[in-house]
Short mmCIF file of C-alpha atoms in Angstrom, two decimals:
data_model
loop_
_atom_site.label_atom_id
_atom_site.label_comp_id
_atom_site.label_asym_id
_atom_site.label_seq_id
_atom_site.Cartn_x
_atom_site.Cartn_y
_atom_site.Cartn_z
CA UNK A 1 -36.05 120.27 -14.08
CA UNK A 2 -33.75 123.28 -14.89
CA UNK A 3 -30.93 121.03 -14.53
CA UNK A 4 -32.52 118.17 -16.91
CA UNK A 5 -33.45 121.71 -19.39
CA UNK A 6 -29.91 122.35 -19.26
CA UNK A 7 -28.38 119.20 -19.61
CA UNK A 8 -30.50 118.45 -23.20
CA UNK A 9 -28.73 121.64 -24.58
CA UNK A 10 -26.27 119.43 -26.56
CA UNK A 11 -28.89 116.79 -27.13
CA UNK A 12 -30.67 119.77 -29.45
CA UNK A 13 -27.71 120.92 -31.17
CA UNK A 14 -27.06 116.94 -32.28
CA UNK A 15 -30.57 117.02 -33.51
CA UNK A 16 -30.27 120.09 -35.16
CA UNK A 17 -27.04 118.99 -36.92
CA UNK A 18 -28.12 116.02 -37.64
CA UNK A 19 -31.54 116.46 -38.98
CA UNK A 20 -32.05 120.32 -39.45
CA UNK A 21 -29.83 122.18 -40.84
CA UNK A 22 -31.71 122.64 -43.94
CA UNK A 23 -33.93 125.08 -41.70
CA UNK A 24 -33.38 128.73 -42.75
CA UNK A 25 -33.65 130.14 -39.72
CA UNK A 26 -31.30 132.44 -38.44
CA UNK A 27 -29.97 131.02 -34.91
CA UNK A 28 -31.36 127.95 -34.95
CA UNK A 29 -29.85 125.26 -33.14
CA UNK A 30 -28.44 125.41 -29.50
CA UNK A 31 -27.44 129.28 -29.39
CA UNK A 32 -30.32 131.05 -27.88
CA UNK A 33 -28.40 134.72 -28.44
CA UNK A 34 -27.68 134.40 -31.96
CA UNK A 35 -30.81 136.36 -33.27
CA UNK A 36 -30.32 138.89 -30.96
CA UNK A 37 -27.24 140.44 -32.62
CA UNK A 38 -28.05 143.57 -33.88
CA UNK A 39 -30.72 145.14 -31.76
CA UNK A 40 -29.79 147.79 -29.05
CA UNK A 41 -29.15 146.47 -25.84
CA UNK A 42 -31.80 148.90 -23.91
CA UNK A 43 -34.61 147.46 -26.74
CA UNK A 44 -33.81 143.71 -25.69
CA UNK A 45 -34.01 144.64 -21.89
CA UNK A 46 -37.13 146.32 -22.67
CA UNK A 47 -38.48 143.51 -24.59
CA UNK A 48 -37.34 140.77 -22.25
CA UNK A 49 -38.98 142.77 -18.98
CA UNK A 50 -42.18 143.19 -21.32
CA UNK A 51 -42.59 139.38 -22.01
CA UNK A 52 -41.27 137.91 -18.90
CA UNK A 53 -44.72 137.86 -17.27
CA UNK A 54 -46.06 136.55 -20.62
CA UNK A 55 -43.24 133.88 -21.91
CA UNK A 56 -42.29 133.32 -18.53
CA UNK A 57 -45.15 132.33 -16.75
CA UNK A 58 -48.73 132.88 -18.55
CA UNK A 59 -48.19 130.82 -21.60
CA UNK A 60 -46.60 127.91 -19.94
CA UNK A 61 -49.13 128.12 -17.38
CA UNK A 62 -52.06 127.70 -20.39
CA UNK A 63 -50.10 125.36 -22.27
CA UNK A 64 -50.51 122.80 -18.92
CA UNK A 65 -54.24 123.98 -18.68
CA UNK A 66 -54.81 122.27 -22.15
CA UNK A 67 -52.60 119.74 -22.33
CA UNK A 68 -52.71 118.37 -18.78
CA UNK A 69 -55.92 119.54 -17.81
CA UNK A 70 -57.51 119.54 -20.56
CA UNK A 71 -56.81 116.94 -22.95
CA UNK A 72 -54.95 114.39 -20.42
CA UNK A 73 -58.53 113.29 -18.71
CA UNK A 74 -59.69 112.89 -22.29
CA UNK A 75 -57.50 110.03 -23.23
CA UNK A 76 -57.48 108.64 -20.44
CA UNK A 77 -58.93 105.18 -22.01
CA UNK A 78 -55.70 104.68 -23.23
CA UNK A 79 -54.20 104.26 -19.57
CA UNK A 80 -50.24 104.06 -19.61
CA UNK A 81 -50.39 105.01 -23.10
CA UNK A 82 -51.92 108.54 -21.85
CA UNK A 83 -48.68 110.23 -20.79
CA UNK A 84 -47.25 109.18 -23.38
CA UNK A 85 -48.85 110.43 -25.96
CA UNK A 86 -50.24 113.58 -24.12
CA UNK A 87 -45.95 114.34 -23.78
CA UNK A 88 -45.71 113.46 -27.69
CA UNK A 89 -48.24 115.69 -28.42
CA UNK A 90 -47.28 118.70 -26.20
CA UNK A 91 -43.35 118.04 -27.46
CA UNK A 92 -44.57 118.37 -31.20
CA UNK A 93 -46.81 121.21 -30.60
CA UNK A 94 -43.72 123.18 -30.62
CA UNK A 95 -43.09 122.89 -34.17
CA UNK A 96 -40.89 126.31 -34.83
CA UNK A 97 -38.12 124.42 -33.38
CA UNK A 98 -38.36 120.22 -34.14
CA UNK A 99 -34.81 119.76 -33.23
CA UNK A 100 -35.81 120.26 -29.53
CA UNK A 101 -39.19 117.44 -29.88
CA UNK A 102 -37.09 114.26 -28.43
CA UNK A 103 -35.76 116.94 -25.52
CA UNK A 104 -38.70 118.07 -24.81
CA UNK A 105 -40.45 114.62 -24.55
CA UNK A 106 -37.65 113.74 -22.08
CA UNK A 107 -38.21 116.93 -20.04
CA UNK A 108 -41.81 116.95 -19.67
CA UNK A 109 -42.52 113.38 -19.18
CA UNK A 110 -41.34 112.64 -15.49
CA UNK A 111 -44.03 116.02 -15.12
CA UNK A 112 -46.95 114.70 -17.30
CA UNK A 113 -46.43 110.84 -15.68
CA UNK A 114 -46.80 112.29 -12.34
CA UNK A 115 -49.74 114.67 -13.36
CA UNK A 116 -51.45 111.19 -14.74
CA UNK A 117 -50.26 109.12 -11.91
CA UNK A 118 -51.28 111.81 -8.96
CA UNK A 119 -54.22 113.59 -10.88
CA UNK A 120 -52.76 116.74 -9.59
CA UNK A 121 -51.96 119.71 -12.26
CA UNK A 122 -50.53 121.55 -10.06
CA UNK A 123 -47.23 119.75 -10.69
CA UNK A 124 -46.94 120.02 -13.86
CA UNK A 125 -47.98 123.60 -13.48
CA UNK A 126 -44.84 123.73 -10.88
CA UNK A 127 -42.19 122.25 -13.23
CA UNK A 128 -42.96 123.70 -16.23
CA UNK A 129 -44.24 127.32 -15.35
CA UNK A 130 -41.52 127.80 -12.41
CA UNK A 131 -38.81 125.87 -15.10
CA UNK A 132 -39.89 128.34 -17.92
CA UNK A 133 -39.49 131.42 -15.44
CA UNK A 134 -36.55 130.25 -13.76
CA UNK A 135 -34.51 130.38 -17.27
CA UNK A 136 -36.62 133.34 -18.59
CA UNK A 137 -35.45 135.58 -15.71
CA UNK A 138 -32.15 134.29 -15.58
CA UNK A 139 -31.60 135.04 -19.44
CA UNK A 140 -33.10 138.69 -18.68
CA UNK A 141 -31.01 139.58 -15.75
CA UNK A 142 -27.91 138.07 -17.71
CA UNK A 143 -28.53 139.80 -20.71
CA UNK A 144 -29.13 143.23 -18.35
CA UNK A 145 -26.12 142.68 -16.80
CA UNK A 146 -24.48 142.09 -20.75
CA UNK A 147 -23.59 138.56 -19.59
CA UNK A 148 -24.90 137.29 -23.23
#
């Protein structure tokens, strides 16, 4: 899944230059370093250790409580169409950043299909929790290590 997270980089920026670049948000796009500029280095190691329980693990973690445990049983009815839409929905619950919805309905399906499919959250939880803190620690020990 890192891999597949990885490989939609570009996929983001063509969205974002394609459909968003009236967004007036500093750093938006494909550059996740670019709103960093300016703060001491020490402050964004701090901050980054801080949240790396938090961003890395916790709110993923609740985000597939809800959305696969949750709210997948409850549409259910619509059988196949489930996944689907539970993906759809998850994808455009990130709304800071729309440029990354089509990316993120192409990561997380294979994960919500197989939640649906098995009934088992736990692999969801798996992809997108260890996903999320795979990149989160490797983006804090590479910015400790002044990488970024």
């Amino acid at each position: 899944m890192t891999v597949v997270s990885l490989a939609l980089t570009p996929l983001d920026d063509l969205m974002f230059d394609t459909f968003f670049t009236w967004v007036p948000f500093e750093g938006a796009g494909g550059s996740a370093t670019t709103y960093l500029d300016g703060y001491a280095h020490s402050l964004l190691v701090t901050t980054m250790l801080i949240c790396l329980p938090l961003t890395g693990f916790a709110l993923p973690l609740i985000e597939e409580l809800y959305f696969r445990g949750f709210l997948l049983p409850r549409i259910a009815h619509l059988r196949a169409g489930a996944p689907v839409l539970n993906t759809v929905l998850f994808s455009i619950y990130h709304f800071w950043a729309p440029w990354t919805v089509v990316s993120k309905v192409i990561f997380m399906f294979p994960a919500v299909w197989l939640v649906w499919r098995k009934r088992d959250l736990r692999l969801s939880i798996g992809m997108h929790a260890g996903t999320t803190l795979l990149m989160a620690t490797a983006g804090t020990v590479a910015l400790a290590l002044n990488l970024v």
